[in-house]
Short mmCIF file of C-alpha atoms in Angstrom, two decimals:
data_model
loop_
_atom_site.label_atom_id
_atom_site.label_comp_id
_atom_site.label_asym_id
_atom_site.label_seq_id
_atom_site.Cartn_x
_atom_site.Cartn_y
_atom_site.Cartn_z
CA UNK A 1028 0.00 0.00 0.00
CA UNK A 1029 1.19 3.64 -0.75
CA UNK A 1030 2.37 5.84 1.71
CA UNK A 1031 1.10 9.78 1.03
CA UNK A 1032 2.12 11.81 4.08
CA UNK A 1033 0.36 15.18 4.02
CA UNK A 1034 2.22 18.26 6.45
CA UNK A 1035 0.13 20.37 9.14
CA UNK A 1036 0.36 23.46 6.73
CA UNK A 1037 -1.73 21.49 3.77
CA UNK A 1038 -4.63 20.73 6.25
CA UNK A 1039 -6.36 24.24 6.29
CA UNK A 1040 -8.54 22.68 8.94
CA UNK A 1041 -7.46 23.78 12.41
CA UNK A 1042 -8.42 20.76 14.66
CA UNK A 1043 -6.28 18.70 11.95
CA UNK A 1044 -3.36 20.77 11.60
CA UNK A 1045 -2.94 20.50 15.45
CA UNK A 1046 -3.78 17.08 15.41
CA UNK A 1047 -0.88 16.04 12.92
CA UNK A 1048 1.54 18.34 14.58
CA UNK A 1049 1.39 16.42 17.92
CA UNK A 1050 1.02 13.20 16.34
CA UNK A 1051 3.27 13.79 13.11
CA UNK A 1052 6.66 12.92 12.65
CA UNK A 1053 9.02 15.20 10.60
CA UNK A 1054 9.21 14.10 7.01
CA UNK A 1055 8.41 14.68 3.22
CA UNK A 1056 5.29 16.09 2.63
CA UNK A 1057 3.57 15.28 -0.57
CA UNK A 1058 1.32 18.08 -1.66
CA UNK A 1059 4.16 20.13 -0.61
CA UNK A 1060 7.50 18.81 -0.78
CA UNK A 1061 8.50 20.51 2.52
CA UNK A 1062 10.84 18.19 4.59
CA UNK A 1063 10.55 20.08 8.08
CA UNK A 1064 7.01 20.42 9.12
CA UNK A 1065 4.90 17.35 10.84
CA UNK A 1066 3.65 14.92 8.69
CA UNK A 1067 1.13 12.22 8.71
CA UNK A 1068 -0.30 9.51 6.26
CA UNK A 1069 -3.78 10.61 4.92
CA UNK A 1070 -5.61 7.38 5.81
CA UNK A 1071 -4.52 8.12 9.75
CA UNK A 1072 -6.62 11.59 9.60
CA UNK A 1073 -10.20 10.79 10.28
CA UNK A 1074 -12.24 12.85 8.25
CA UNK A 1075 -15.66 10.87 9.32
CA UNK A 1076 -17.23 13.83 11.32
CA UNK A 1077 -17.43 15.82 7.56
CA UNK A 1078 -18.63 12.53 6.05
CA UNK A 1079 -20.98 11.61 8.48
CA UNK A 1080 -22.73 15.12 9.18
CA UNK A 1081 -22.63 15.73 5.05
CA UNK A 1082 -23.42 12.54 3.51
CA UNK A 1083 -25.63 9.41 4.19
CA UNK A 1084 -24.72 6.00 2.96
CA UNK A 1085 -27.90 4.37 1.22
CA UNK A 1086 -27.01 1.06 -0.39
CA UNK A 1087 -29.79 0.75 -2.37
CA UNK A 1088 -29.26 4.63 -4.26
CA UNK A 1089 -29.14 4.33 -8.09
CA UNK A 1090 -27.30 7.57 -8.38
CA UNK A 1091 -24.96 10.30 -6.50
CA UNK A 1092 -24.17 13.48 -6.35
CA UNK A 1093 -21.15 13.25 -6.11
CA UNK A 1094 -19.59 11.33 -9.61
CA UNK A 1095 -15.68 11.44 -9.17
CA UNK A 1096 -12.51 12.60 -7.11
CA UNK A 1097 -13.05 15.86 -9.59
CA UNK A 1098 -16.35 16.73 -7.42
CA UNK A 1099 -15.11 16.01 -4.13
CA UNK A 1100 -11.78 17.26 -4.83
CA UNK A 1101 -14.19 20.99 -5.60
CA UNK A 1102 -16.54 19.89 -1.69
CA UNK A 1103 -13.14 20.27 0.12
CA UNK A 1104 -12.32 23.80 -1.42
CA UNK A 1105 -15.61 24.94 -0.78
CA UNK A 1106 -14.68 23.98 2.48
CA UNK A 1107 -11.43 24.78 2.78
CA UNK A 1108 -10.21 21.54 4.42
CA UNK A 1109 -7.19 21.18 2.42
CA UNK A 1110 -4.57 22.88 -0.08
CA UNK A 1111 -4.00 20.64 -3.02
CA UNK A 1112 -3.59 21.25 -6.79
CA UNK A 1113 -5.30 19.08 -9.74
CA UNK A 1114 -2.37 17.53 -10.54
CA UNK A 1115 -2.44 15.91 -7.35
CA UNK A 1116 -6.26 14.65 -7.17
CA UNK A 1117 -5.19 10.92 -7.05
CA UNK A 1118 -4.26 11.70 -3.51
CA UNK A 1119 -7.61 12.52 -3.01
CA UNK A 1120 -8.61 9.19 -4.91
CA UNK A 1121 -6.53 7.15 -3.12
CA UNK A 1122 -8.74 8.44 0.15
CA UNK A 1123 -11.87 7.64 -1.19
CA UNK A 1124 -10.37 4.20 -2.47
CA UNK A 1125 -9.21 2.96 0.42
CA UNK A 1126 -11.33 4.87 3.57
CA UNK A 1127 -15.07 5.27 1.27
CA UNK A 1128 -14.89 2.84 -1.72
CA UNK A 1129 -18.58 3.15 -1.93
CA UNK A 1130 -18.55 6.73 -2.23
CA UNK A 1131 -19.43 7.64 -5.63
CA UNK A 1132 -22.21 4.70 -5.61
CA UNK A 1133 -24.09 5.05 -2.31
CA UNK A 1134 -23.04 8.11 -0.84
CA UNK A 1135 -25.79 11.12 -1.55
CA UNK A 1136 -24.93 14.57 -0.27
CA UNK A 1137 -27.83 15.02 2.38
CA UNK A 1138 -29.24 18.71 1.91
CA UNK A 1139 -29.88 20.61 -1.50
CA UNK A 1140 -28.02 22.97 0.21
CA UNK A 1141 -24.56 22.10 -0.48
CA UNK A 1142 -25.36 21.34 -4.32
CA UNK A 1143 -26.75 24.82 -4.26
CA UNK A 1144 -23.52 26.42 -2.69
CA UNK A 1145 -21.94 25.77 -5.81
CA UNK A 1146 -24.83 28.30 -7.70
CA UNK A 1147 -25.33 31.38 -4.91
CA UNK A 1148 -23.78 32.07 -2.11
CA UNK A 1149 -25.21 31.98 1.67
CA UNK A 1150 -23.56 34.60 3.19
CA UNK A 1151 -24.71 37.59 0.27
CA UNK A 1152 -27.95 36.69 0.82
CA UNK A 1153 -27.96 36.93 4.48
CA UNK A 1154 -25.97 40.35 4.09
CA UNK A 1155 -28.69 41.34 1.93
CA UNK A 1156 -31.37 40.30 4.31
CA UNK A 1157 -29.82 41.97 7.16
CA UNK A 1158 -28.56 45.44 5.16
CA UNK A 1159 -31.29 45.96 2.60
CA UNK A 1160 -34.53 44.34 3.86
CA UNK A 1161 -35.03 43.57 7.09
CA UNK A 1162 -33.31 45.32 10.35
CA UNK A 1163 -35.51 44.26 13.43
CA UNK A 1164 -37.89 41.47 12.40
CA UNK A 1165 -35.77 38.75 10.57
CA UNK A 1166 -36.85 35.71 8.98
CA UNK A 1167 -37.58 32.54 10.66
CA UNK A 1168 -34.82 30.74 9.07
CA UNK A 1169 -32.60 33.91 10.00
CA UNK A 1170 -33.71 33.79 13.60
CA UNK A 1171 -32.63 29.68 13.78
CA UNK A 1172 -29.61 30.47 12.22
CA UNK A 1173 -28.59 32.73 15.21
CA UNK A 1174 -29.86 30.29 17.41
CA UNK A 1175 -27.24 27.72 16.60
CA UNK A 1176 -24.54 30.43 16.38
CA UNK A 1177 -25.07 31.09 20.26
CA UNK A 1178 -25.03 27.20 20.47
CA UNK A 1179 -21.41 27.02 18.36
CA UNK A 1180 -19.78 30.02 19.98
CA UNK A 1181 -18.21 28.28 22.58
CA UNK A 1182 -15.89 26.84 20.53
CA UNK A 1183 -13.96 29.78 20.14
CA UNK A 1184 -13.79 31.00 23.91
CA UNK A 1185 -10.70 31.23 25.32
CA UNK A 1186 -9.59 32.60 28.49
CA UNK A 1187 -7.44 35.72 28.87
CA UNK A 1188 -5.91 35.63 31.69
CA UNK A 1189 -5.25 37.94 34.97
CA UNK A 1190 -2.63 40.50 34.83
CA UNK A 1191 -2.70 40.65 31.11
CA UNK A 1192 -2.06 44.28 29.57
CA UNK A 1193 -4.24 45.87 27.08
CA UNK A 1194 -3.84 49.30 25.64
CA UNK A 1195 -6.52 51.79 24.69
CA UNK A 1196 -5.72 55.14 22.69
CA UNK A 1197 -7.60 59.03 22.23
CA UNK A 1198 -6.44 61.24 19.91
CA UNK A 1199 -5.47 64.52 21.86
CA UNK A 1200 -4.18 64.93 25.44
CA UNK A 1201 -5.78 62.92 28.29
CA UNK A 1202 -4.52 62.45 31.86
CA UNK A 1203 -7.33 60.63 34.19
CA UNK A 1204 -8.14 57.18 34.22
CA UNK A 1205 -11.97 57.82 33.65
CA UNK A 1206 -11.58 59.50 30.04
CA UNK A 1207 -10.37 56.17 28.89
CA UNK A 1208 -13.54 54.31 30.11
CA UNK A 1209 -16.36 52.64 28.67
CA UNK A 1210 -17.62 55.50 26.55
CA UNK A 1211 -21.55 56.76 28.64
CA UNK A 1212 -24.44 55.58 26.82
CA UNK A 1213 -25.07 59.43 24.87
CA UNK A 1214 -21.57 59.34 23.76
CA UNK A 1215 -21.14 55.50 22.06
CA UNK A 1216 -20.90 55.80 18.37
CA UNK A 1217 -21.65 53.26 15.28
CA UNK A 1218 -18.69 50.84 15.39
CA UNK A 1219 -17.72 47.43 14.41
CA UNK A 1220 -19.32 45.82 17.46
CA UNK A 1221 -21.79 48.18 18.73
CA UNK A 1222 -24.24 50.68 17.27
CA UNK A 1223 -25.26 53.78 18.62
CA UNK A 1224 -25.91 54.30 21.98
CA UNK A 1225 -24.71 50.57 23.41
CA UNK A 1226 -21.47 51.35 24.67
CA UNK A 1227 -18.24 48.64 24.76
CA UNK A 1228 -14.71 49.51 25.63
CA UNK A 1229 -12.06 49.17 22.62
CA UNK A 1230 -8.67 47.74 23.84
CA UNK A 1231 -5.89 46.19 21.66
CA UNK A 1232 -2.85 44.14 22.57
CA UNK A 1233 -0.09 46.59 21.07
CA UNK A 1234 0.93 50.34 21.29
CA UNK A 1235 1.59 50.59 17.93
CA UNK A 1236 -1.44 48.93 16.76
CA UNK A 1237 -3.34 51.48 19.19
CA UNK A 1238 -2.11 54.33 17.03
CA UNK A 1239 -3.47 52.90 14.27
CA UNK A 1240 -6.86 52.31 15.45
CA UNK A 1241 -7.17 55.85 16.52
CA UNK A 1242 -6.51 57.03 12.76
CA UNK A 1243 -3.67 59.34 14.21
CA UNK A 1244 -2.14 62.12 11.71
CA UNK A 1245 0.07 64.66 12.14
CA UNK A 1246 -0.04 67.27 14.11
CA UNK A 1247 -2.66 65.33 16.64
CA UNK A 1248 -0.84 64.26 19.40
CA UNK A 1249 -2.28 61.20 21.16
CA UNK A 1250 -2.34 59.66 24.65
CA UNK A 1251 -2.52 55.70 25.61
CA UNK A 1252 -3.39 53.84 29.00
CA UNK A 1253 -2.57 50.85 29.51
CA UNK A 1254 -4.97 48.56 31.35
CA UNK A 1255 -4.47 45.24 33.68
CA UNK A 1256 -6.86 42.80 33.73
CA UNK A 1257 -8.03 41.96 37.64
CA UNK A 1258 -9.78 38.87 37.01
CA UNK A 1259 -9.32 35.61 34.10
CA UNK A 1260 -11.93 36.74 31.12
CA UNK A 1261 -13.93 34.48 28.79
CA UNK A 1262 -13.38 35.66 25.27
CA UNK A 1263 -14.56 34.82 22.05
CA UNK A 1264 -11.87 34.90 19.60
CA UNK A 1265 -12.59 35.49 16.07
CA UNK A 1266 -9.18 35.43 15.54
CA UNK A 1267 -9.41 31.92 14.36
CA UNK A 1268 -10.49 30.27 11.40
CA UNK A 1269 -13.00 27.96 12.71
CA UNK A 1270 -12.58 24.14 12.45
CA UNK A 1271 -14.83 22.80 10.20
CA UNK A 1272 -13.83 19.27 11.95
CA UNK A 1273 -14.66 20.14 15.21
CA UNK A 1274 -18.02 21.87 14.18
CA UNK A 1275 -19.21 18.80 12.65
CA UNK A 1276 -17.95 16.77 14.85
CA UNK A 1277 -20.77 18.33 17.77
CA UNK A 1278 -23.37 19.06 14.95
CA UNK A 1279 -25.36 16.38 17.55
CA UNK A 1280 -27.82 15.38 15.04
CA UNK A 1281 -28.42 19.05 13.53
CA UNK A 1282 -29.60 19.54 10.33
CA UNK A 1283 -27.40 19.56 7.41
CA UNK A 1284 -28.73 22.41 6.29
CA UNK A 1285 -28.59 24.46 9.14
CA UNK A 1286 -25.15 23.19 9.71
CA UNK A 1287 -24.03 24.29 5.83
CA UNK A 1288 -25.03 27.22 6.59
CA UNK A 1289 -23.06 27.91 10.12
CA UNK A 1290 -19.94 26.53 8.46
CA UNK A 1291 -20.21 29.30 5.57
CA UNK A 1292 -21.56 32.17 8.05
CA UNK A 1293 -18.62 31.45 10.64
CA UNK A 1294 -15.68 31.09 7.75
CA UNK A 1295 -16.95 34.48 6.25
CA UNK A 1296 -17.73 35.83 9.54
CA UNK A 1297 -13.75 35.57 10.53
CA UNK A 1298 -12.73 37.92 7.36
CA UNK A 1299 -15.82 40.41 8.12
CA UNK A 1300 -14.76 41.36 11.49
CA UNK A 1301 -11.52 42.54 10.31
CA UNK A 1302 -11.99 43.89 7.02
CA UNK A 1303 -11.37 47.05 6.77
CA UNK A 1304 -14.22 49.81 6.45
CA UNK A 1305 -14.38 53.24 5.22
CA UNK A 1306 -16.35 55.96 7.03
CA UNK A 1307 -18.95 56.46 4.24
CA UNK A 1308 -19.31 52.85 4.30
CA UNK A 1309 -19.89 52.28 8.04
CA UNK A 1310 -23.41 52.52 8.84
CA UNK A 1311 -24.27 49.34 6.40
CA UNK A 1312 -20.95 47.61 6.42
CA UNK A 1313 -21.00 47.50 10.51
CA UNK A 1314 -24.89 45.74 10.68
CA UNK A 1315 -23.30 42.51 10.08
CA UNK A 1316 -20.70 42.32 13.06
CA UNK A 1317 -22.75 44.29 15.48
CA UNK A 1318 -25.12 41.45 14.92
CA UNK A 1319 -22.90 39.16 15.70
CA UNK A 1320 -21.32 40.88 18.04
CA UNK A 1321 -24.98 41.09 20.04
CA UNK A 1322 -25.54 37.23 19.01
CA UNK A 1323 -22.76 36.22 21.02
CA UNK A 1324 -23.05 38.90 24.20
CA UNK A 1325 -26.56 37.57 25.08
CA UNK A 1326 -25.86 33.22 24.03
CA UNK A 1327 -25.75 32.18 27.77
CA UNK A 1328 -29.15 33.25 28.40
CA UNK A 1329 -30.58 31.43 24.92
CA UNK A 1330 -28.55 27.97 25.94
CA UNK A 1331 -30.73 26.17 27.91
CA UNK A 1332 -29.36 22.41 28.08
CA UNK A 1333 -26.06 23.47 29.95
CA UNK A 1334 -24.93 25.61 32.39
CA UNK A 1335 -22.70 28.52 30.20
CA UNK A 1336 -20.39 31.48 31.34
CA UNK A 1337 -21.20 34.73 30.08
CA UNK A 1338 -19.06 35.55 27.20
CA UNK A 1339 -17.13 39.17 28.76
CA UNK A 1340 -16.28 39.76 24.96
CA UNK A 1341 -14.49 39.19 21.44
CA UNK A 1342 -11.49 39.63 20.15
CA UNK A 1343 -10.52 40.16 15.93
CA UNK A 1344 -7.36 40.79 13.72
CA UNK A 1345 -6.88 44.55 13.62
CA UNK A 1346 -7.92 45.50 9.77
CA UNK A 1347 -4.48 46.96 10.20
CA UNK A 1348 -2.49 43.77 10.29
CA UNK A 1349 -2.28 43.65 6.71
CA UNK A 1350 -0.12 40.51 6.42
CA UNK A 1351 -1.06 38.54 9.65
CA UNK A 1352 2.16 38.87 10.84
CA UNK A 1353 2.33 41.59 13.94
CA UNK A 1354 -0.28 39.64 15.99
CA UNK A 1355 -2.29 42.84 16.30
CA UNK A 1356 -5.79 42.26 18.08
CA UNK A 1357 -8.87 43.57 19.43
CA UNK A 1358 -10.62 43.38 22.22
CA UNK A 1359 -13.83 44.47 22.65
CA UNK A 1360 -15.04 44.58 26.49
CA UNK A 1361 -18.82 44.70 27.11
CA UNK A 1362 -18.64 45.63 30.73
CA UNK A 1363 -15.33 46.36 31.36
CA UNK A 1364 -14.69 48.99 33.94
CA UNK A 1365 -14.91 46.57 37.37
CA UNK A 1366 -12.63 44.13 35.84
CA UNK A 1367 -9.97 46.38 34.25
CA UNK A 1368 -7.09 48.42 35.67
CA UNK A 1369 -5.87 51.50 34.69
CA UNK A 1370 -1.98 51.05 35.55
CA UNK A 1371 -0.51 54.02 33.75
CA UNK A 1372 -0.72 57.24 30.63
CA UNK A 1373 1.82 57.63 28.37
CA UNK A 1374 1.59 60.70 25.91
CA UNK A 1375 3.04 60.74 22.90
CA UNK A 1376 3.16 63.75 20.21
CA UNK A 1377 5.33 64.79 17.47
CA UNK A 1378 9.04 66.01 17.19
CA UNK A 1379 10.72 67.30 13.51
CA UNK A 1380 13.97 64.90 12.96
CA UNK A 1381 16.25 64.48 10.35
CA UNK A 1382 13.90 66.07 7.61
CA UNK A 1383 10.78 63.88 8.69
CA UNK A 1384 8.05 64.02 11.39
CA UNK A 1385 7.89 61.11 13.90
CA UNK A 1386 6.38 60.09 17.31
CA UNK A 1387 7.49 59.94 20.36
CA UNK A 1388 7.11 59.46 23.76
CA UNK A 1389 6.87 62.91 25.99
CA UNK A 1390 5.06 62.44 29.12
CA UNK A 1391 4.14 59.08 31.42
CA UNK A 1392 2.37 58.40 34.76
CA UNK A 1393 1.93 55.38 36.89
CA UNK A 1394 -0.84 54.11 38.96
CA UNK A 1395 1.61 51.64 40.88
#
C-alpha cells in the first residue's frame, strides 16, 4: 500500500493541523515537498465527522451526487479543508479508495443545500437580508440560524488571563483614568461591534497597533493607557479560522442544512470582522458584526441544556495587520470597567527629525 504523508500546513482545517503536529513525525510532505514540518499519512486523519454530518450512505441509491474525485476534490475547497492542486487529485482518490470505496455509488450529499452552494452564495444573501430588507424582524430561518450560532460560539472561547495588559488610545491629550472608560451611553458611536448608543470599551494588545486604530495624523498628538486585567476573562476569539472538523464533529444530530449554513456564516464571519471599512461605508458595512457581536453577548441566556459562562467579549485581527504577521488584536469589552485596571498614561506627540516628522514618547504616569 502507498504511503502519502500530508504536512500540518496542507490541512487548512485547524483541529487537523494540530492534530498532525502532535502526532506527526518530521518528514516529506507530498502536496508540498516541505521536509521540516509534521507529517502524517492521509488514511490516519479521520475525516468521518465531515462525512458523516454531510453525507448518508444508502445502499440501495441508483445515483450520486457526487460522480468522481473531480467533485469532491471541488466539496473540500468549498470547504477549505485542504490545499491541493489538480495535478495531485489521485491523492484525493486514493482516500476515497481505500477509507469510502462506496462513495461515488451510495453516498448522496444530504441537503440541497450544499449542491446549491456551488450556484449562490449563503452569506450575500444573508448580508442582503440583514442590510437591505429587514433590520428588526428577521426571517424565521434567520432567527434559527442565530440560534445555533449562540449554540457554536463556545468553541472559540478562550480565556485571557489575569494581569494581562491591554492598551486603549484618544487622539489629543488625556490624563485621568476615567476618560479612557467605557464610553456613557449618549456618547457611544456606530462601530464594528456596537451601534449607537450601546457602549463597549475598545482595547488592543499593542501600542503601535493602538495608534493605528485611533486614525492618528500629524499634528494630533495622542495619549494611551494601559490597562491590567483583575480577574481571568472568557473571550470569544474570532481570531481563528473555525474548524470545520470540530463543528461537525458536535453538529449532535443538527440539520445539514442548518449546519451548511453555520460553516459558511462562521468562515466568512472571521474575514468580516476585520476587514477594513471606510467611514462612508460604516453605517451598512457594521450591521453585520454588530449582529454578531450582540448574538454572542446575550448566548448564555438562549442555551438552555447546559450551564454557560457569560461571554465578557471578542477579540478580531486589527484591519491593520495587513499581512497577519504583527499579531495585532482587538478586544472588545462589554462591561469592562470593574474588571480592568488602569496602571498608567503615556503621551506621545510629534518632534521634527532628520527632515521627517515622527512620534514619540513625551510624558508618562503610573498608577503603581
Amino acid at each position: 500500500m502507498e504511503n502519502y504523508n500530508i504536512c500540518s500546513k496542507c490541512f487548512l482545517d485547524p483541529s487537523i493541523s494540530q492534530y498532525i503536529e502532535i502526532e506527526g513525525i518530521e518528514d516529506n510532505c507530498c502536496l508540498c515537498n516541505s521536509q521540516t514540518n509534521k507529517v502524517l499519512d492521509i488514511l490516519s486523519i479521520d475525516l468521518s465527522p465531515f462525512f458523516d454530518n454531510i453525507f448518508y450512505n444508502d445502499e440501495s441509491a441508483d445515483n450520486s451526487n457526487l460522480e468522481n474525485e473531480n467533485d469532491f476534490l471541488e466539496l473540500l475547497k468549498i470547504f477549505n479543508l485542504i490545499k491541493i492542486n489538480e495535478n495531485k487529485k489521485y491523492i484525493i482518490k486514493y482516500y476515497i479508495d481505500n477509507k469510502y470505496p462506496n462513495l461515488y455509488n451510495s453516498f448522496i450529499i444530504q441537503s440541497s443545500e450544499i449542491s446549491k452552494r456551488l450556484q449562490f452564495d449563503i452569506w450575500e444573501k444573508l448580508q442582503e437580508e440583514i442590510k437591505h430588507e429587514r433590520r428588526f424582524l428577521f426571517k424565521e430561518s434567520t432567527l434559527k440560524l442565530l440560534s445555533e450560532m449562540q449554540r457554536y460560539s463556545f468553541i472559540f472561547l478562550e480565556t485571557l488571563k489575569e494581569n494581562t495588559s491591554l492598551y486603549r488610545g484618544r487622539v489629543g491629550n488625556y490624563y485621568n483614568n476615567n476618560d479612557f472608560l467605557t464610553p456613557p451611553k449618549d456618547k457611544a458611536q456606530h462601530l464594528r461591534a456596537n451601534s449607537y448608543g450601546i457602549p463597549h470599551l475598545y482595547l488592543t494588545n499593542n501600542k503601535d497597533c493602538c495608534i493605528n486604530e485611533c486614525r492618528l495624523s500629524y499634528p494630533n498628538s495622542i495619549s494611551i493607557a494601559t490597562f491590567s486585567l483583575k480577574e481571568d476573562l472568557n473571550l470569544l476569539n474570532l481570531t481563528k479560522k473555525p474548524s470545520i472538523i470540530e463543528m461537525c464533529r458536535i453538529a449532535d444530530g443538527m440539520e445539514p442544512e442548518n449546519l451548511f449554513k453555520i460553516l459558511v456564516v462562521f468562515s466568512h464571519m472571521y474575514e468580516e470582522m476585520s476587514k477594513p471599512v471606510y467611514d462612508d461605508k460604516k453605517h451598512l458595512d457594521y450591521i453585520l458584526t454588530q449582529l454578531f457581536t450582540e448574538c454572542f453577548k446575550f448566548a448564555h441566556e438562549s442555551i438552555k441544556e447546559k450551564e454557560t459562562q457569560p461571554i465578557d467579549g471578542i477579540i478580531f485581527r486589527s484591519s491593520f495587520d495587513f499581512n497577519d504577521n504583527k499579531n495585532w488584536k482587538n478586544y472588545v469589552i462589554f462591561n469592562g470597567d470593574n474588571i480592568l485596571e488602569c496602571t498608567g498614561i503615556e503621551h506621545y506627540s510629534w518632534v521634527y527629525e532628520n527632515k521627517l516628522h515622527k512620534l514619540e514618547l513625551f510624558n508618562s504616569s503610573t498608577n503603581r
